Coordinates of N, CA and C in Angstrom, one line a residue:
Chain A
A1 N 82.6 -189.8 -97.1 CA 83.2 -188.4 -97.1 C 82.2 -187.4 -97.2
Q2 N 82.5 -186.2 -96.6 CA 81.6 -185.1 -96.7 C 81.9 -184.2 -97.8
S3 N 80.8 -183.5 -98.4 CA 81.0 -182.5 -99.4 C 79.8 -181.6 -99.4
V4 N 80.0 -180.4 -100.0 CA 79.0 -179.4 -100.1 C 78.9 -178.8 -101.5
T5 N 77.7 -178.7 -102.0 CA 77.5 -178.1 -103.3 C 76.6 -176.9 -103.1
Q6 N 77.1 -175.7 -103.6 CA 76.2 -174.5 -103.6 C 75.8 -174.2 -105.0
L7 N 74.5 -174.2 -105.2 CA 74.0 -174.0 -106.6 C 73.9 -172.5 -106.9
G8 N 74.6 -172.1 -107.9 CA 74.6 -170.7 -108.3 C 75.8 -170.0 -107.7
S9 N 76.8 -169.6 -108.6 CA 77.9 -168.8 -108.0 C 77.5 -167.4 -107.8
H10 N 76.5 -166.9 -108.5 CA 76.0 -165.6 -108.3 C 74.4 -165.6 -108.3
V11 N 73.9 -164.9 -107.3 CA 72.5 -164.7 -107.2 C 72.2 -163.2 -107.1
S12 N 71.2 -162.7 -107.9 CA 70.9 -161.3 -107.9 C 69.4 -161.1 -107.5
V13 N 69.2 -160.2 -106.5 CA 67.8 -160.0 -106.1 C 67.6 -158.5 -106.0
S14 N 66.4 -158.1 -106.0 CA 66.1 -156.7 -105.8 C 65.9 -156.4 -104.3
E15 N 66.2 -155.2 -103.9 CA 66.1 -154.8 -102.5 C 64.7 -155.1 -102.1
G16 N 64.5 -155.7 -100.9 CA 63.1 -156.0 -100.4 C 62.6 -157.4 -100.9
A17 N 63.3 -158.0 -101.8 CA 62.8 -159.4 -102.3 C 63.4 -160.5 -101.4
L18 N 62.8 -161.7 -101.6 CA 63.3 -162.8 -100.9 C 64.7 -163.2 -101.3
V19 N 65.5 -163.6 -100.4 CA 66.8 -164.2 -100.7 C 66.8 -165.7 -100.4
L20 N 67.2 -166.4 -101.4 CA 67.3 -167.9 -101.3 C 68.6 -168.3 -101.9
L21 N 69.5 -168.8 -101.0 CA 70.8 -169.4 -101.4 C 70.8 -170.9 -101.1
R22 N 71.1 -171.7 -102.1 CA 71.0 -173.1 -102.0 C 72.3 -173.8 -101.6
C23 N 72.1 -174.8 -100.8 CA 73.2 -175.6 -100.3 C 72.7 -177.1 -100.2
N24 N 73.4 -178.0 -100.8 CA 73.2 -179.4 -100.7 C 74.5 -180.0 -100.1
Y25 N 74.3 -181.0 -99.3 CA 75.5 -181.6 -98.6 C 75.5 -183.1 -98.8
S26 N 76.6 -183.7 -98.6 CA 76.8 -185.1 -98.6 C 77.6 -185.5 -97.3
S27 N 77.0 -186.4 -96.5 CA 77.7 -186.7 -95.3 C 77.5 -188.1 -94.9
S28 N 78.5 -188.8 -94.4 CA 78.4 -190.2 -94.0 C 78.0 -190.3 -92.5
V29 N 78.0 -189.2 -91.8 CA 77.6 -189.1 -90.4 C 76.6 -188.0 -90.3
P30 N 75.8 -188.0 -89.2 CA 74.9 -186.9 -88.9 C 75.6 -185.6 -89.1
P31 N 75.1 -184.7 -90.0 CA 75.9 -183.5 -90.3 C 75.7 -182.4 -89.3
Y32 N 76.8 -181.6 -89.2 CA 76.8 -180.3 -88.6 C 77.0 -179.4 -89.7
L33 N 76.1 -178.4 -89.9 CA 76.1 -177.5 -91.1 C 76.2 -176.1 -90.6
F34 N 76.8 -175.3 -91.5 CA 77.0 -173.9 -91.2 C 76.8 -173.0 -92.4
W35 N 76.4 -171.8 -92.2 CA 76.5 -170.7 -93.2 C 77.4 -169.6 -92.6
Y36 N 78.3 -169.1 -93.5 CA 79.1 -168.0 -93.2 C 78.9 -166.9 -94.3
V37 N 79.2 -165.7 -93.9 CA 79.2 -164.6 -94.8 C 80.5 -163.9 -94.8
Q38 N 80.9 -163.5 -96.0 CA 82.2 -162.8 -96.2 C 82.0 -161.5 -97.0
Y39 N 82.4 -160.4 -96.4 CA 82.4 -159.1 -97.1 C 83.8 -158.9 -97.7
P40 N 83.9 -158.1 -98.8 CA 85.1 -158.0 -99.5 C 86.4 -157.7 -98.6
N41 N 87.4 -158.5 -98.9 CA 88.7 -158.4 -98.2 C 88.6 -158.5 -96.7
Q42 N 87.6 -159.3 -96.2 CA 87.4 -159.6 -94.8 C 87.4 -161.1 -94.5
G43 N 87.5 -161.5 -93.3 CA 87.3 -162.9 -92.9 C 85.9 -163.3 -93.0
L44 N 85.6 -164.6 -92.6 CA 84.3 -165.1 -92.6 C 83.6 -164.9 -91.3
Q45 N 82.3 -164.6 -91.3 CA 81.5 -164.4 -90.1 C 80.4 -165.5 -90.1
L46 N 80.3 -166.1 -88.9 CA 79.3 -167.1 -88.8 C 77.9 -166.5 -88.8
L47 N 77.0 -167.0 -89.7 CA 75.6 -166.6 -89.8 C 74.7 -167.4 -88.9
L48 N 74.9 -168.7 -89.1 CA 74.1 -169.7 -88.3 C 74.7 -171.1 -88.4
K49 N 74.1 -172.0 -87.5 CA 74.7 -173.3 -87.5 C 73.5 -174.3 -87.2
Y50 N 73.6 -175.5 -87.7 CA 72.8 -176.6 -87.4 C 73.6 -177.7 -86.8
T51 N 73.2 -178.1 -85.5 CA 74.0 -179.1 -84.8 C 73.1 -180.1 -84.2
S52 N 72.1 -180.6 -85.0 CA 71.2 -181.7 -84.7 C 70.1 -181.3 -83.7
A53 N 69.8 -180.1 -83.5 CA 68.7 -179.7 -82.7 C 67.5 -179.3 -83.6
A54 N 66.9 -178.1 -83.5 CA 65.8 -177.7 -84.3 C 66.2 -177.7 -85.8
T55 N 65.3 -178.1 -86.6 CA 65.7 -178.1 -88.1 C 65.6 -176.8 -88.7
L56 N 64.8 -175.8 -88.1 CA 64.8 -174.5 -88.6 C 65.7 -173.6 -87.7
V57 N 66.7 -173.1 -88.3 CA 67.8 -172.4 -87.5 C 67.7 -170.9 -87.8
K58 N 67.7 -170.1 -86.8 CA 67.7 -168.6 -87.0 C 69.1 -168.1 -86.7
G59 N 69.5 -167.2 -87.6 CA 70.8 -166.6 -87.4 C 70.8 -165.1 -87.2
I60 N 71.9 -164.5 -87.5 CA 72.1 -163.1 -87.4 C 71.5 -162.4 -88.6
N61 N 71.3 -161.1 -88.5 CA 70.9 -160.3 -89.7 C 69.6 -160.7 -90.4
G62 N 68.7 -161.5 -89.7 CA 67.5 -161.9 -90.2 C 67.5 -163.1 -91.1
F63 N 68.6 -163.8 -91.2 CA 68.7 -165.0 -92.0 C 68.3 -166.2 -91.2
E64 N 67.8 -167.2 -91.9 CA 67.5 -168.5 -91.4 C 67.7 -169.6 -92.4
A65 N 67.8 -170.8 -91.9 CA 68.1 -171.9 -92.8 C 67.3 -173.1 -92.2
E66 N 66.9 -174.0 -93.2 CA 66.1 -175.2 -92.8 C 66.9 -176.4 -93.2
F67 N 67.1 -177.3 -92.2 CA 67.7 -178.6 -92.5 C 66.7 -179.6 -92.9
K68 N 66.9 -180.1 -94.1 CA 66.0 -181.1 -94.7 C 66.8 -182.4 -95.0
K69 N 66.7 -183.3 -94.1 CA 67.5 -184.6 -94.3 C 67.1 -185.3 -95.5
S70 N 65.8 -185.4 -95.8 CA 65.4 -186.1 -97.0 C 65.9 -185.6 -98.3
E71 N 66.1 -184.3 -98.3 CA 66.6 -183.6 -99.5 C 68.1 -183.3 -99.4
T72 N 68.7 -183.7 -98.3 CA 70.2 -183.3 -98.0 C 70.4 -181.9 -98.3
S73 N 69.6 -181.0 -97.8 CA 69.7 -179.6 -98.1 C 69.7 -178.7 -96.9
F74 N 70.3 -177.6 -97.0 CA 70.4 -176.6 -95.9 C 70.4 -175.2 -96.6
H75 N 69.3 -174.9 -97.2 CA 69.2 -173.6 -97.9 C 69.0 -172.4 -96.9
L76 N 69.7 -171.3 -97.3 CA 69.6 -170.1 -96.5 C 68.6 -169.1 -97.1
T77 N 67.8 -168.5 -96.2 CA 66.8 -167.6 -96.7 C 66.7 -166.3 -95.8
K78 N 66.2 -165.3 -96.5 CA 65.9 -164.0 -95.8 C 64.7 -163.4 -96.4
P79 N 63.7 -163.0 -95.7 CA 62.4 -162.6 -96.3 C 62.6 -161.3 -97.2
S80 N 63.5 -160.4 -96.8 CA 63.6 -159.1 -97.4 C 65.0 -158.7 -97.5
A81 N 65.6 -158.6 -98.7 CA 67.0 -158.3 -98.9 C 67.2 -156.8 -98.6
H82 N 68.4 -156.5 -98.0 CA 68.9 -155.2 -97.8 C 70.1 -155.0 -98.6
M83 N 70.4 -153.8 -99.0 CA 71.7 -153.5 -99.7 C 72.9 -154.0 -99.0
S84 N 72.8 -154.0 -97.6 CA 74.0 -154.4 -96.8 C 74.2 -155.9 -96.8
D85 N 73.2 -156.7 -97.4 CA 73.4 -158.1 -97.5 C 74.3 -158.5 -98.6
A86 N 74.6 -157.6 -99.5 CA 75.5 -158.0 -100.6 C 76.9 -158.4 -100.1
A87 N 77.2 -159.7 -100.4 CA 78.4 -160.3 -99.9 C 78.5 -161.7 -100.5
E88 N 79.5 -162.4 -100.1 CA 79.6 -163.8 -100.5 C 79.3 -164.7 -99.4
Y89 N 78.5 -165.8 -99.7 CA 78.0 -166.7 -98.7 C 78.6 -168.1 -98.9
F90 N 79.0 -168.7 -97.8 CA 79.6 -170.0 -97.9 C 78.8 -171.0 -97.0
C91 N 78.5 -172.1 -97.5 CA 77.9 -173.2 -96.8 C 79.1 -174.2 -96.4
A92 N 79.0 -174.8 -95.2 CA 80.1 -175.7 -94.8 C 79.5 -176.8 -94.0
V93 N 80.1 -178.0 -94.1 CA 79.8 -179.2 -93.3 C 81.0 -179.6 -92.5
R94 N 80.8 -180.0 -91.3 CA 81.9 -180.5 -90.5 C 82.1 -182.0 -90.7
D95 N 83.4 -182.3 -90.9 CA 83.6 -183.7 -91.1 C 83.9 -184.4 -89.8
S96 N 84.2 -185.7 -89.9 CA 84.4 -186.5 -88.7 C 85.6 -186.2 -87.9
S97 N 86.5 -185.4 -88.4 CA 87.7 -185.0 -87.7 C 87.7 -183.5 -87.4
Y98 N 86.5 -183.0 -87.3 CA 86.3 -181.6 -86.8 C 86.8 -180.5 -87.9
K99 N 87.1 -181.0 -89.0 CA 87.4 -180.0 -90.1 C 86.2 -179.5 -90.8
L100 N 86.2 -178.4 -91.4 CA 85.0 -177.9 -92.1 C 85.3 -178.0 -93.6
I101 N 84.3 -178.5 -94.3 CA 84.4 -178.6 -95.8 C 83.5 -177.5 -96.3
F102 N 84.0 -176.6 -97.1 CA 83.3 -175.5 -97.6 C 82.8 -175.7 -99.0
G103 N 81.7 -175.1 -99.3 CA 81.2 -175.0 -100.7 C 82.0 -173.9 -101.4
S104 N 81.8 -173.7 -102.7 CA 82.6 -172.8 -103.5 C 82.1 -171.3 -103.3
G105 N 81.0 -171.2 -102.6 CA 80.5 -169.8 -102.4 C 79.4 -169.3 -103.4
T106 N 78.6 -168.4 -102.9 CA 77.6 -167.8 -103.7 C 77.7 -166.3 -103.5
R107 N 77.9 -165.5 -104.5 CA 77.9 -164.1 -104.4 C 76.5 -163.5 -104.5
L108 N 76.1 -162.8 -103.5 CA 74.7 -162.2 -103.5 C 74.8 -160.7 -104.0
L109 N 74.1 -160.4 -105.0 CA 74.0 -159.0 -105.5 C 72.7 -158.5 -105.2
V110 N 72.6 -157.3 -104.6 CA 71.3 -156.7 -104.3 C 71.1 -155.5 -105.1
R111 N 70.1 -155.5 -105.9 CA 69.8 -154.3 -106.8 C 68.9 -153.3 -106.1
P112 N 69.2 -152.0 -106.3 CA 68.3 -151.0 -105.6 C 66.9 -150.9 -106.2
Chain B
D1 N 88.9 -157.2 -76.2 CA 88.0 -158.0 -77.0 C 88.6 -159.3 -77.4
G2 N 87.9 -160.4 -77.3 CA 88.4 -161.7 -77.8 C 88.3 -161.8 -79.3
G3 N 89.3 -162.4 -79.9 CA 89.2 -162.6 -81.3 C 90.5 -163.2 -81.9
I4 N 90.6 -163.1 -83.2 CA 91.7 -163.6 -83.9 C 92.3 -162.5 -84.7
T5 N 93.6 -162.3 -84.6 CA 94.3 -161.3 -85.3 C 95.2 -161.9 -86.3
Q6 N 95.3 -161.3 -87.5 CA 96.2 -161.7 -88.5 C 97.0 -160.5 -89.0
S7 N 98.3 -160.6 -89.1 CA 99.1 -159.5 -89.6 C 100.2 -160.0 -90.6
P8 N 100.5 -159.1 -91.5 CA 99.8 -157.9 -91.9 C 98.6 -158.1 -92.7
K9 N 97.9 -157.1 -93.0 CA 96.7 -157.2 -93.9 C 97.1 -157.4 -95.3
Y10 N 98.1 -156.8 -95.8 CA 98.6 -156.9 -97.1 C 100.1 -157.2 -97.0
L11 N 100.6 -158.1 -97.9 CA 102.0 -158.5 -97.8 C 102.5 -158.7 -99.3
F12 N 103.6 -158.2 -99.6 CA 104.2 -158.3 -100.9 C 105.6 -158.9 -100.8
R13 N 105.9 -159.8 -101.6 CA 107.2 -160.5 -101.6 C 107.6 -160.8 -103.1
K14 N 108.9 -160.9 -103.2 CA 109.5 -161.3 -104.5 C 109.5 -162.9 -104.5
E15 N 109.4 -163.4 -105.7 CA 109.4 -164.8 -105.9 C 110.7 -165.4 -105.4
G16 N 110.7 -166.5 -104.8 CA 111.9 -167.2 -104.2 C 112.1 -166.9 -102.8
Q17 N 111.3 -166.0 -102.2 CA 111.5 -165.6 -100.8 C 110.5 -166.4 -99.9
N18 N 110.9 -166.8 -98.8 CA 109.9 -167.4 -97.8 C 109.3 -166.2 -97.1
V19 N 108.0 -166.4 -96.7 CA 107.3 -165.4 -95.9 C 106.5 -166.0 -94.9
T20 N 106.4 -165.4 -93.7 CA 105.6 -165.9 -92.6 C 104.4 -165.0 -92.3
L21 N 103.3 -165.7 -92.2 CA 102.0 -165.0 -91.9 C 101.7 -165.2 -90.4
S22 N 101.3 -164.2 -89.7 CA 101.0 -164.3 -88.3 C 99.5 -164.6 -88.0
C23 N 99.2 -165.4 -87.0 CA 97.9 -165.6 -86.6 C 97.9 -165.8 -85.0
E24 N 97.2 -164.9 -84.3 CA 97.1 -165.0 -82.9 C 95.6 -165.0 -82.5
Q25 N 95.3 -165.8 -81.4 CA 94.0 -165.8 -80.9 C 94.0 -165.7 -79.4
N26 N 93.0 -165.0 -78.8 CA 92.9 -164.9 -77.4 C 91.5 -165.5 -76.9
L27 N 91.0 -166.4 -77.7 CA 89.8 -167.1 -77.4 C 89.9 -168.3 -76.5
N28 N 91.2 -168.7 -76.2 CA 91.5 -169.9 -75.5 C 91.0 -171.2 -76.2
H29 N 91.1 -171.1 -77.5 CA 90.7 -172.2 -78.4 C 91.9 -173.2 -78.5
D30 N 91.6 -174.5 -78.5 CA 92.6 -175.5 -78.7 C 93.0 -175.7 -80.2
A31 N 92.0 -175.6 -81.1 CA 92.2 -175.9 -82.5 C 92.4 -174.6 -83.3
M32 N 93.3 -174.7 -84.2 CA 93.6 -173.6 -85.2 C 93.8 -174.1 -86.6
Y33 N 93.4 -173.3 -87.6 CA 93.4 -173.7 -88.9 C 94.0 -172.6 -89.9
W34 N 94.5 -173.0 -91.0 CA 94.9 -172.1 -92.0 C 94.2 -172.5 -93.3
Y35 N 93.6 -171.5 -94.0 CA 93.0 -171.8 -95.3 C 93.5 -170.8 -96.3
R36 N 93.4 -171.3 -97.5 CA 93.8 -170.4 -98.7 C 92.5 -170.2 -99.5
Q37 N 92.3 -169.0 -99.9 CA 91.1 -168.6 -100.7 C 91.5 -168.0 -102.0
D38 N 91.1 -168.6 -103.1 CA 91.3 -168.1 -104.4 C 89.9 -167.8 -105.0
P39 N 89.8 -166.9 -106.0 CA 88.5 -166.5 -106.5 C 87.8 -167.7 -107.1
G40 N 86.5 -167.9 -106.7 CA 85.7 -168.9 -107.3 C 86.0 -170.3 -106.8
Q41 N 86.9 -170.5 -105.8 CA 87.3 -171.8 -105.4 C 86.9 -172.0 -103.9
G42 N 86.3 -171.1 -103.2 CA 86.0 -171.3 -101.8 C 87.3 -171.4 -101.0
L43 N 87.2 -172.0 -99.9 CA 88.3 -172.1 -99.0 C 88.9 -173.5 -99.0
R44 N 90.3 -173.6 -99.1 CA 90.9 -174.9 -99.0 C 91.9 -174.9 -97.8
L45 N 91.8 -176.1 -97.1 CA 92.5 -176.2 -95.9 C 94.0 -176.5 -96.1
I46 N 94.9 -175.7 -95.5 CA 96.3 -175.9 -95.7 C 96.9 -176.8 -94.6
Y47 N 96.8 -176.4 -93.3 CA 97.2 -177.1 -92.2 C 96.2 -176.8 -91.0
Y48 N 96.2 -177.7 -90.1 CA 95.4 -177.5 -88.9 C 96.1 -178.1 -87.7
S49 N 95.8 -177.6 -86.5 CA 96.4 -178.0 -85.3 C 95.3 -178.1 -84.2
Q50 N 95.2 -179.3 -83.6 CA 94.2 -179.5 -82.5 C 94.7 -179.3 -81.1
I51 N 96.0 -179.2 -81.0 CA 96.7 -179.1 -79.7 C 98.1 -178.5 -79.9
V52 N 98.6 -177.9 -78.9 CA 100.0 -177.4 -79.0 C 101.0 -178.5 -79.3
N53 N 101.9 -178.1 -80.1 CA 103.0 -179.0 -80.5 C 102.6 -180.1 -81.4
D54 N 101.4 -180.0 -82.0 CA 100.9 -181.0 -83.0 C 100.1 -180.3 -84.1
F55 N 100.3 -180.8 -85.3 CA 99.6 -180.3 -86.4 C 99.5 -181.3 -87.5
Q56 N 98.5 -181.1 -88.4 CA 98.3 -182.1 -89.5 C 98.2 -181.3 -90.8
K57 N 98.6 -182.0 -91.9 CA 98.4 -181.4 -93.2 C 97.0 -181.4 -93.6
G58 N 96.6 -180.4 -94.3 CA 95.3 -180.3 -94.9 C 95.3 -180.8 -96.3
D59 N 94.5 -180.2 -97.2 CA 94.3 -180.7 -98.5 C 95.4 -180.1 -99.5
I60 N 96.0 -179.0 -99.1 CA 97.0 -178.4 -100.0 C 98.2 -177.9 -99.2
A61 N 98.9 -178.8 -98.5 CA 100.0 -178.5 -97.6 C 101.3 -178.3 -98.3
E62 N 101.4 -178.7 -99.5 CA 102.7 -178.7 -100.2 C 103.2 -177.2 -100.4
G63 N 104.4 -176.9 -100.0 CA 104.9 -175.6 -100.1 C 104.7 -174.7 -98.9
Y64 N 104.0 -175.2 -97.9 CA 103.7 -174.5 -96.7 C 104.3 -175.2 -95.5
S65 N 104.6 -174.5 -94.4 CA 104.9 -175.1 -93.1 C 104.3 -174.3 -92.0
V66 N 104.1 -174.9 -90.9 CA 103.5 -174.3 -89.7 C 104.3 -174.7 -88.4
S67 N 104.0 -174.0 -87.3 CA 104.4 -174.4 -86.0 C 103.3 -174.1 -85.0
R68 N 103.3 -174.8 -83.9 CA 102.3 -174.5 -82.9 C 103.0 -174.7 -81.5
E69 N 103.8 -173.7 -81.2 CA 104.6 -173.7 -79.9 C 103.8 -173.2 -78.8
K70 N 102.8 -172.3 -79.1 CA 101.9 -171.8 -78.0 C 100.5 -171.9 -78.4
K71 N 99.6 -172.0 -77.5 CA 98.2 -172.2 -77.8 C 97.6 -171.1 -78.6
E72 N 98.2 -169.8 -78.3 CA 97.6 -168.6 -78.9 C 98.1 -168.4 -80.3
S73 N 99.1 -169.1 -80.8 CA 99.8 -168.7 -82.0 C 99.9 -169.8 -83.0
F74 N 99.7 -169.5 -84.2 CA 99.8 -170.6 -85.3 C 100.3 -170.0 -86.6
P75 N 101.6 -169.6 -86.6 CA 102.1 -168.9 -87.8 C 102.3 -169.9 -89.0
L76 N 102.1 -169.3 -90.2 CA 102.2 -170.1 -91.4 C 103.3 -169.5 -92.3
T77 N 104.2 -170.4 -92.7 CA 105.3 -170.0 -93.6 C 105.0 -170.4 -95.0
V78 N 105.0 -169.5 -96.0 CA 104.8 -169.8 -97.4 C 106.2 -169.9 -97.9
T79 N 106.6 -171.1 -98.3 CA 108.0 -171.2 -98.8 C 108.1 -171.0 -100.3
S80 N 109.4 -170.9 -100.7 CA 109.6 -170.7 -102.2 C 109.2 -171.9 -103.0
A81 N 108.9 -173.0 -102.4 CA 108.4 -174.2 -103.1 C 107.0 -174.1 -103.5
Q82 N 106.3 -173.2 -102.9 CA 104.8 -173.0 -103.3 C 104.8 -172.4 -104.6
K83 N 104.2 -173.0 -105.6 CA 104.3 -172.6 -107.0 C 103.4 -171.4 -107.3
N84 N 102.3 -171.3 -106.6 CA 101.3 -170.1 -106.8 C 100.9 -169.5 -105.5
P85 N 101.8 -168.8 -104.8 CA 101.5 -168.3 -103.5 C 100.6 -167.1 -103.4
T86 N 100.4 -166.4 -104.5 CA 99.5 -165.3 -104.4 C 98.1 -165.7 -104.1
A87 N 97.5 -165.2 -103.0 CA 96.2 -165.6 -102.6 C 95.8 -164.9 -101.3
F88 N 94.6 -165.1 -100.8 CA 94.1 -164.5 -99.6 C 94.2 -165.7 -98.6
Y89 N 94.8 -165.4 -97.4 CA 95.0 -166.5 -96.4 C 94.2 -166.2 -95.2
L90 N 93.5 -167.1 -94.7 CA 92.6 -167.0 -93.6 C 93.0 -168.0 -92.5
C91 N 93.0 -167.4 -91.3 CA 93.3 -168.2 -90.1 C 92.0 -168.4 -89.3
A92 N 91.8 -169.5 -88.7 CA 90.6 -169.7 -87.9 C 90.9 -170.5 -86.7
S93 N 90.0 -170.5 -85.7 CA 90.1 -171.3 -84.5 C 88.8 -171.9 -84.1
S94 N 88.8 -172.9 -83.3 CA 87.5 -173.5 -82.8 C 87.8 -174.0 -81.3
G95 N 86.7 -174.0 -80.6 CA 86.8 -174.3 -79.1 C 86.5 -175.7 -78.8
E96 N 86.0 -175.9 -77.6 CA 85.9 -177.3 -77.1 C 84.9 -178.1 -77.9
T97 N 83.8 -177.5 -78.3 CA 82.8 -178.3 -79.0 C 83.3 -178.7 -80.4
G98 N 84.2 -177.9 -80.9 CA 84.7 -178.2 -82.3 C 83.6 -178.0 -83.4
Y99 N 82.5 -177.3 -83.0 CA 81.5 -177.0 -84.0 C 81.9 -175.9 -84.9
E100 N 81.7 -174.7 -84.6 CA 82.0 -173.6 -85.5 C 83.4 -173.1 -85.4
Q101 N 83.9 -172.6 -86.5 CA 85.2 -172.0 -86.5 C 85.0 -170.4 -86.6
Y102 N 85.9 -169.7 -85.9 CA 85.9 -168.3 -86.0 C 87.2 -167.8 -86.7
F103 N 86.9 -166.9 -87.6 CA 88.0 -166.5 -88.6 C 88.6 -165.1 -88.2
G104 N 89.9 -165.0 -88.6 CA 90.5 -163.7 -88.6 C 90.2 -162.9 -89.8
P105 N 90.8 -161.7 -89.9 CA 90.4 -160.8 -91.0 C 91.2 -161.1 -92.3
G106 N 92.2 -162.0 -92.3 CA 92.9 -162.5 -93.5 C 94.1 -161.6 -93.8
T107 N 95.0 -162.3 -94.5 CA 96.2 -161.6 -95.1 C 96.2 -161.9 -96.6
R108 N 96.3 -160.8 -97.3 CA 96.4 -160.9 -98.8 C 97.9 -160.9 -99.2
L109 N 98.4 -162.0 -99.7 CA 99.8 -162.1 -100.1 C 99.9 -162.0 -101.6
T110 N 100.8 -161.1 -102.0 CA 101.1 -161.0 -103.5 C 102.6 -161.3 -103.7
V111 N 102.8 -162.2 -104.5 CA 104.2 -162.6 -104.9 C 104.5 -162.3 -106.3
T112 N 105.5 -161.5 -106.6 CA 105.8 -161.1 -108.0 C 107.2 -161.5 -108.4

């Protein structure tokens, strides 16, 4: 069975600092992995996806994630945080029946 | 513009009443999904449909019902049997690859 663990329900960074949001997964099949962002009272927006091609995936808004099979991780990074990055971020893995299994989310706070 | 629409944005009901949430997509996607979101719990799958006139229960289907009579539409009914219906409800769809899901803006349901 597939599962996702996001370490840290809240992460706080200063504007301009590195953003690192952690995601570890468990999957019995080669994983397809996703990061989504959610702003308050809105739906989820796809940031990036890993579908067994390049292990370093670039997404929108300057975010990227690296798939590391040996560590079963798919951490999300951004070199320099902007105030507009403050939101909740969800990591997800697709299961064998095309459903997505979501982590519990990490709320990113950006300090001025 | 292609996308997913959910209406209304906010919905208020009295306890004991059934309520139907609308979800429409013009992306020509075969699969559609309903999720429930509660604070700190991420997204939980209620029902999903991979084709017209067919749908499957997700992880928390009790107290909910759906129909899929048209490809574009996947309404969710929250019945009086749902013990804790107050939540944020998100509809999503996915296309041929079944990789990523695209989300609507959500409906916030409050039952008092």
